[in-house]
Amino acid sequence: MSTTLICVVEDDPIMGESLADRFRLEGFDVDWHTDGESAFDALQTRPYQAVISDIRLPDISGEDLFSRSAATHTPTPPFVFITAYASVDMAVSLLKSGAADYVTKPFDIGALVDKVRLLTGTGIPDQAMPAQSELGVSEAMRRLAELVPRVAGRAKSILITGESGVGKEVLARFIHLHAPGDAYPFVAVNCGAVPETLLESEFFGHERGAFTGADRQKKGYFEQAEGGTLFLDEIGDLPLSMQVKLLRALQERRITRVGGERELETNFRLVCATNRDLAELVRIGKFREDLFYRINILQLRVPALRDRPDDVLWLAHRFVRDIAGRLGEPTKLFHPSAEARLATYGWPGNARELQNRLERACIVCSRNMLFSSDIFEEDGAQAAAVLDMDTPLDGYMAACENAFIRAALLQHQGHISETAHALGISRKSLWEKMRKHAIAAEPLQ
C-alpha cells in the first residue's frame, strides 16, 4: 500500500522535528523544509497530498507560498497553516482564498494529524478488537495496548495525559516493557515532589564536595536511566528554571554533574505525564513552548475510569488477585451485589480509589467473599449516595448486565458458545446482548 506524502514547512527546529517525527510515526512520508523557497520548488515536482506550513517563515511568508503555488499550473494540495493568536485574521483570510484549515499555537499535534487524515483520505477504519488487552477491556484501553508496541521503540519522547489516579505510570511501564532495552532501568520521578533547591542535583547528579553535605559522588536521574526509560510524572509542576535545563539536556543528550567539569553522554527513552493542560500553561507563560513541543511528539491519553466503566470489574479482579498474592491469602470473590455496586459507582478517584477500597476490604474482611458493604463502608445515608439515585432502574440494570456478561466472557476467554452455556442463554441471545452493549470478543477459531 502506497504511503501518503506530506510537506512540512517550519523553520523552528524543535517544532519542525516534532511534526516530522509524529507524522512519520503515523505512517506518513514527510519532507521537512525550513524555508518557503525550497518548499515552493519541491511543490513543483513532488506529489504532496497535503502541506503544513507556518505563516511566518525566514524568506517568504506562508501566505506567499500558498498564493504562488495556487498560481502555478500544478494542482495545489490542501494547505494547513500554523499561526500565533495574533495572526488569526490572516489565517481566516487564507481560508477565504482556498486554504484548507489552520491551527493556533500551542496546538495538539494529535488533532493536527486527524485534520490531515481527513484532508488526505487516510483515516484508519475500525477493526474487530479482542475482548481484553494488557491494559483493559474498554475500547480506549485496547486501542492504547495495540498502539504502544508499534511506537514504543520509535518515538523519541511520549507524553501521557489524564486525571490523577487513572494509571499513567502503569501505561509508562507498559511502554518500557514493549521498547528495546526493557531490561534496563525504569526510573520514575514525581516532578512535584522534588524540592526546588534539589532539582538540579537530583536530575544531573553531583560530584563529591560540590556543596555542603555532598560527601560522595551521586548519579542523577538522567544517568540512572541510562539505556532505559526516564518517566517524569507531573512534568507540569517543574519550575521554569528547571524546564530550561531539561530542554537543553534533551536536545544535546549531554549533561554535567553539579560541581563537575566533564560532560557525560546520556541515552534514555523519555516518557512524561501530567494531569494538567500543558497547552494552557504555555499560553499563560508557565510552561515553555519549546519544551512542550519537544516532549509532545506523541501524546497518549488515559481516560478517566468513569468514561470506561467496562474496565472496572476487569481491574477489580486483577487488584484482588494481586492483593491476595501480597498477603499470602486465597483470592477473594465478589458477591453479585458488590459487582453491581462497583459497576455503577462514579469513581471520582479513578483506578487509585478502586485499588485503595479493595485493599482495605481484603485486609479487613475475614470472609472469602466481598459484599458491597465491605468495599463501601459508608453509613446508610452515604451508601445511598454511592449509587447514582438519579439513574433510572433500566440504566442500572443495563450496567449490571453489561458487567456480568463481560466478566463471563473474560472467564471463558471470549468463547461465545462456552459463555452462552454458562449464562444459560443461546448463542443468538448472547450475540444480541453483546451488540446491545457494544461488547467485542475474540471469534472462535
Steps between C-alpha positions, in 0.01 A plus 500: 500500500641837399568751773378859516761768433462831682708818513589670829626859475632616838819689579490432875723189543318363804149537361604385153669188634201425725255529212713289266559230762132479597369475144759234416387305807145524362612340172546809280798579281624849591715762328601768751604841364631785713429778250229589252708508182622141531144389579370684191756328277407161646130567444567515126643148485390302807150340522403645837151420624507770769717790615543612862662844506580765755381844389822669616801366308855639469472593130152512350187473714272199508239720335738567207584130476130415473412774248800421278420128509135567412609719206698220336352239271593230751196383706533652846472253790296598809685752719474500881660807659662532842447842653532695822188653652601842365486368142157337511352772277758417235421129532129567453583706193699204364199272553295737285772473235478121491721371782367186670536587870723652768608426858607749766802461727525315729314219325431132547710305248255210521214726391716627213563140391123443497451809281758377251349151496163650406657717231696212347241227546730281708273438800559157649178294505390334824589132531376221723678515833573221747285471809784619721852637496781542747366845587125435515189382319356839402545612141720793606743282695506227236596760241780626725626145552503446124678830430780479758703211349500685167634830636691411819831438327464779242373813677776716652265621771144421605259715703231325704204710612205426726348571840674410822468131579408373152816291462747717312799326660349161412495609135856634528623164630307326221685719248832410665425128475424525128805705403856387428704497818215394727757320717658838575379730781159661527552818704180666622517860624215700651601849389271665753654312793863609448588818696594780263836548672593138424369475144831554323687258724229234474473521120865553408676345799794658680866450570644448844547836674278689253309652794466461875394144576613357165730243659494266201442499127139444399343410166189698409182380336641540149790266573289258701273450199789426262383264226150482647204727568482826693141560611430858607163503674314831539748682278270803506618563857862561396606863555599700193865510607517120492303480176783689324761255628285200415449623144874545450572151634239351266637688200868431555471165676791615715508603864748630754472403864475781755857591591635304204695612196462205263198458276336157506301350214154369586275254323150442632139483388291790630141452613324793666161518668272775624148555626519867397427675172852574377374698200319734739811525718694598188242764417525663843880479508543228763639232267756549224359463150821346362504237775130430437566415136812302591311264733169499312611314186253225590223546755310210658195581712372268772124561544346539843359176642146644489541530122600134463270312742572176313841492669371519858435130563802399292720719721323390817572132436864576419539711814358234735728236343804723551396586856444132582844414365659770713313395814557128436126429513246342260353742248169639622185474289242770430137464597266613217397798714864607519545470124185703440618771737847507344357521149271795576716712731642822351865452615607863547841374615536275195694172511695612807178530701386158376827342607500670841140396575567140403825483698322618813216252442739207448693585816197557725258234370555150643258332257604365162226702327479879483158665532427855393505610865859373532617724218277801573508525877311832509195523724148465359457858382842507340456155350184616327704773336749247368239387250388783275138524613422708194580200281183330368449137596540395135842667490607331822388158378673552165827587676476185711424282196789657309743434784376142553532407132849650478610308809362176351676562168830558680454183703444299182772672293244657266355171374140574411358147530660437840392839632142460376478155661629637832248785491212265410413678176535420130790613283259724310379665822857557616596659167196728518591609852863556398388721211267686736788574741764544226708212639771364270637149545747264335331293229524123524770342285 
